[in-house]
């Protein structure tokens, strides 16, 4: 027993050292000493970091498979606003016909909204100004944006920004070739519209284009040409999107909220420590130590979950998430208090300290277990509901609280118990 | 030892009157609902310009009746339409600190989604508590009373916010949903801890049901007080120093915490006894 306890205490010391280093705000400096050049960061939500939160509603026809439509729409939106996939953009489907988009650090929200909202449909028309009836002047063709394989920004001979189109080889190139041949022979004109705005023509073609390449003129700037190219590469949205809710939070507001919460959290934690030590003396010190290790472990979990290998499972800390964290601290305090109260009862009943630790633990366990499971059930129900409904704040709350409660059960049963067992065998044992 | 169970009628009437006042406030004045519930827009801007200038820019975007309130560094503008005004304000060189607009379909959903969440959580908790207490008699009583306690606590918090809304104009937005959910968490947690003590004593001791419950509540009192104090210390620090954006949220948690501790001892446990006695001595005809 004693030997095993020694190993457990050693393991606990190592664990504390590890989470202590990782949770330390400037952990990068320490990690570099051991040759790891990597800064860890807690991923903050939009309300703490600033950014744009957008909710779109898709007009999906009843006979369409809404999951499939939303999946395709999300893929296209992703390419439009985050072509390389490098930004911390979160795009989620919600509630059957909604898409929730969260973009941190946006300078110009309106341009993002404009870019998402564009249908980006490219239409090719043959224009015959000789036709008598104005309605017959514009002849639709069988070439569309779907035939385009790639669009790239570039410059024409007179250094004007243009967008170079490359058609799909085979069928698409052949049809575009036929269209340009027909226009050339009929002496009509070609018109290309992007979302109803002309991006080429109407103008004559110099000859049949059989190579599958075309050039769109009329871009105002290189950035404009780049945007059109991005839009065309992403493809057209399968359904129109309507913006139904929007939230923009400036970065300063978020920073204030963070620094205030951190300060408040520190004061709160400090007063909690003082209270527990006064109320339970030696036992309180153990509880406080366990809770500090618990808090450091939670910080470590938040930081590590932001690493790329945990891809989709990052804990994004929002104000609601902080609330979940506070509640988890309350739960942690309660678990420790339950153990200490039981311990005190056993001691008052005259049990020797070593036995009292074990007995106090066993008796407190059932309530810690049942209360934790109930809270976990709440978290799971809330998380899955919120995920379906697109309520990101509730989702963040449930995730953080759930992790906290689970970590707390581990913390009490391992850290508090091991420390108490260790302490009771020292000369302070009688004071517990 | 304090005779808590014996004075249960007192606790019931305290709770009943507080909740009754809450209900009256809720039905007569209601909550001051924010745009998350009603739909519309809120803009916070930082600027030194005149109010009339701001009003002009906003109205040029098609807003009919904006409400403009001066803040420390600028203005807060509210209106019922969900119209994008950020670009226009930016163009006029005004810094938009926060812009929020909520369409009518989204605001409707928040209400139904909140009720759905509450219902699902209540159902899951009743079933779990009944399962956890399967070794004692009538486990479903424990589950149902846990739900009564959580409704008690949520209603109390909502009632206080109805009061604050009426008196101070405190507005309720999506935070209240998260807050109520947290309160539910506190409440269930507390109720289970108290019930656990009752369960343990019911299985180990013999005697009158009422006495066992009263002993258990007294034994668990120290823990309940200390847990409440620790949590309240943390919450109170956040309330004082946590910044303006979270004040209402933390306040809701504080109220919920106090109510949760109270209801587990003074409502949930006595209710067990009341239910037990009613079953043991059927009412005379």
XYZ file of C-alpha atoms in Angstrom, chain B residues 2-267:
266
model
C -33.014 21.896 13.348
C -36.505 20.694 12.671
C -36.694 21.560 8.991
C -39.174 18.965 7.841
C -41.601 19.731 10.671
C -41.870 23.331 9.555
C -42.394 22.389 5.938
C -45.656 24.299 5.660
C -43.701 27.486 6.398
C -41.172 26.759 3.621
C -43.941 25.845 1.189
C -45.721 29.111 1.848
C -42.509 31.151 1.558
C -41.793 29.582 -1.833
C -45.402 29.732 -2.950
C -45.696 33.432 -2.195
C -42.349 34.307 -3.803
C -43.174 32.291 -6.910
C -46.716 33.678 -6.990
C -45.339 37.230 -7.039
C -42.930 36.097 -9.760
C -45.756 34.633 -11.823
C -47.857 37.777 -11.437
C -44.912 39.916 -12.547
C -44.264 37.569 -15.460
C -47.849 37.587 -16.663
C -48.612 41.253 -16.005
C -45.337 42.912 -17.020
C -43.515 40.029 -18.668
C -39.806 39.983 -19.358
C -38.113 42.825 -21.197
C -37.264 40.748 -24.234
C -34.155 41.595 -26.265
C -33.852 41.312 -30.023
C -32.809 37.675 -29.754
C -36.447 37.007 -28.943
C -38.275 39.813 -30.747
C -36.194 40.230 -33.881
C -34.665 43.545 -34.906
C -31.272 45.194 -34.702
C -28.884 46.688 -32.158
C -25.824 48.717 -33.130
C -23.159 50.060 -30.797
C -21.031 52.786 -32.310
C -18.037 54.770 -31.092
C -18.238 58.329 -32.329
C -18.223 61.930 -31.211
C -20.846 63.042 -33.677
C -24.283 64.397 -32.927
C -27.236 62.140 -32.366
C -29.140 63.745 -35.245
C -26.346 62.898 -37.683
C -26.460 59.260 -36.656
C -30.226 59.223 -36.970
C -29.931 60.631 -40.482
C -27.510 57.921 -41.636
C -29.639 55.181 -40.124
C -32.882 56.484 -41.551
C -31.309 56.774 -45.012
C -31.018 52.967 -44.919
C -34.758 52.588 -44.574
C -35.094 52.374 -40.793
C -38.320 54.047 -39.745
C -38.033 54.650 -36.031
C -34.549 54.182 -34.535
C -34.079 54.528 -30.775
C -30.722 56.166 -30.077
C -29.258 56.068 -26.592
C -26.012 57.837 -25.682
C -23.328 55.559 -24.178
C -19.893 56.275 -22.717
C -18.078 56.529 -26.019
C -20.875 56.864 -28.537
C -24.396 55.579 -29.016
C -26.488 52.491 -28.958
C -29.047 52.371 -31.741
C -32.011 50.001 -31.731
C -34.723 49.420 -34.267
C -37.364 46.820 -35.038
C -36.390 46.080 -38.635
C -33.566 43.746 -39.488
C -31.696 46.039 -41.825
C -27.983 46.090 -42.465
C -26.610 49.530 -41.524
C -23.032 48.664 -40.730
C -21.625 49.455 -44.178
C -23.310 52.859 -44.256
C -21.965 53.746 -40.794
C -18.491 52.577 -41.718
C -18.613 54.686 -44.842
C -19.466 57.721 -42.751
C -16.314 57.028 -40.736
C -18.094 55.770 -37.621
C -16.630 52.799 -35.782
C -19.150 50.025 -35.310
C -18.255 48.180 -32.144
C -21.073 45.694 -32.253
C -23.822 45.078 -34.726
C -26.494 42.498 -34.275
C -29.588 41.815 -36.282
C -32.043 38.996 -35.894
C -34.660 38.064 -38.446
C -38.161 37.051 -37.328
C -37.745 33.356 -38.166
C -34.626 33.037 -36.003
C -36.162 34.841 -33.046
C -39.222 32.584 -33.129
C -36.980 29.545 -33.108
C -35.028 30.602 -30.021
C -38.210 30.394 -27.964
C -39.233 26.953 -29.231
C -35.650 25.686 -29.053
C -35.368 26.796 -25.443
C -38.546 24.973 -24.506
C -37.428 21.882 -26.383
C -34.116 21.887 -24.488
C -35.857 22.355 -21.145
C -38.285 19.522 -21.867
C -35.601 17.119 -23.046
C -33.396 17.863 -20.034
C -36.276 17.415 -17.573
C -37.271 14.092 -19.091
C -33.715 12.753 -19.083
C -33.195 13.825 -15.459
C -36.420 12.235 -14.197
C -35.463 8.946 -15.787
C -31.897 9.054 -14.516
C -32.817 9.993 -10.944
C -35.450 7.274 -10.876
C -32.778 4.826 -12.033
C -30.159 6.033 -9.527
C -32.661 5.693 -6.668
C -34.063 2.349 -7.782
C -33.077 0.658 -4.480
C -35.356 2.815 -2.356
C -39.138 2.754 -2.474
C -40.884 4.866 -5.134
C -37.835 5.971 -7.118
C -39.976 8.015 -9.525
C -40.952 10.295 -6.656
C -37.318 11.346 -6.321
C -37.127 12.020 -10.050
C -40.350 14.002 -10.192
C -39.451 16.080 -7.146
C -36.055 16.874 -8.680
C -38.003 18.347 -11.595
C -40.271 20.310 -9.248
C -37.122 21.745 -7.655
C -35.592 22.726 -10.979
C -38.825 24.365 -12.113
C -38.935 26.190 -8.776
C -35.433 27.557 -9.339
C -35.890 28.512 -13.000
C -39.189 30.223 -12.219
C -37.576 32.124 -9.356
C -34.793 33.429 -11.616
C -37.265 34.375 -14.354
C -39.464 36.109 -11.784
C -36.567 38.205 -10.485
C -35.722 39.193 -14.062
C -39.341 40.188 -14.656
C -39.023 42.413 -11.571
C -35.702 43.904 -12.745
C -37.137 44.366 -16.211
C -40.051 46.320 -14.823
C -38.062 48.392 -12.351
C -34.656 48.875 -14.010
C -35.452 47.967 -17.610
C -33.024 45.007 -17.507
C -33.331 43.222 -20.806
C -33.299 39.505 -21.359
C -31.545 38.057 -24.412
C -30.126 34.712 -25.431
C -27.939 34.693 -22.277
C -31.001 33.948 -20.172
C -31.378 30.604 -21.928
C -27.821 29.586 -21.036
C -28.291 30.981 -17.538
C -31.488 29.003 -16.920
C -29.763 25.878 -18.185
C -26.912 26.465 -15.729
C -29.394 27.022 -12.931
C -31.006 23.712 -13.853
C -27.561 22.133 -13.596
C -26.994 23.617 -10.101
C -30.469 22.647 -9.001
C -30.323 19.025 -10.080
C -26.812 18.674 -8.687
C -27.851 19.988 -5.274
C -31.054 17.988 -5.133
C -29.219 14.768 -5.942
C -26.582 15.363 -3.266
C -29.286 15.877 -0.622
C -31.325 12.931 -1.902
C -28.204 10.778 -1.830
C -27.922 11.321 1.918
C -31.586 10.457 2.352
C -31.135 7.351 0.229
C -28.149 6.216 2.272
C -29.958 6.718 5.586
C -33.163 5.080 4.362
C -31.200 1.964 3.488
C -29.191 1.874 6.732
C -31.435 3.183 9.465
C -34.879 2.306 10.613
C -37.456 4.691 11.961
C -40.039 7.160 10.808
C -39.597 8.358 7.234
C -40.019 11.943 8.350
C -37.273 11.674 10.976
C -34.823 10.011 8.637
C -35.318 12.762 6.068
C -34.892 15.444 8.728
C -31.677 13.828 10.028
C -30.324 13.559 6.506
C -31.059 17.167 5.659
C -29.337 18.286 8.838
C -26.305 16.124 8.157
C -25.937 17.494 4.659
C -26.470 21.105 5.726
C -22.791 21.854 6.401
C -21.790 20.712 2.982
C -24.633 22.605 1.294
C -23.727 25.830 3.066
C -20.023 25.546 2.303
C -20.573 24.660 -1.336
C -22.935 27.580 -1.723
C -20.468 29.937 -0.076
C -17.595 28.846 -2.338
C -19.688 29.153 -5.487
C -21.171 32.444 -4.426
C -17.665 33.784 -3.713
C -16.586 32.971 -7.276
C -19.788 34.298 -8.814
C -19.718 37.437 -6.704
C -16.189 38.231 -7.883
C -17.355 37.816 -11.466
C -20.397 39.936 -10.753
C -18.290 42.797 -9.396
C -15.294 42.667 -11.720
C -16.385 40.572 -14.692
C -17.305 43.436 -16.999
C -20.607 44.813 -18.153
C -21.375 42.206 -20.787
C -21.744 39.388 -18.269
C -23.386 41.154 -15.325
C -26.912 39.924 -16.038
C -25.689 36.454 -16.741
C -23.750 36.171 -13.495
C -26.653 37.677 -11.572
C -28.922 34.955 -12.931
C -26.409 32.314 -11.833
C -26.130 33.832 -8.342
C -29.894 33.816 -7.906
C -30.124 30.288 -9.264
C -27.388 29.060 -6.936
C -29.112 30.456 -3.843
C -32.476 29.141 -4.962
C -31.002 25.749 -5.866
C -29.484 25.267 -2.418
C -32.654 26.440 -0.723
C -34.971 24.278 -2.795
C -32.974 21.080 -2.310
C -33.228 21.397 1.479
C -36.443 23.293 2.110
C -38.622 22.182 -0.795
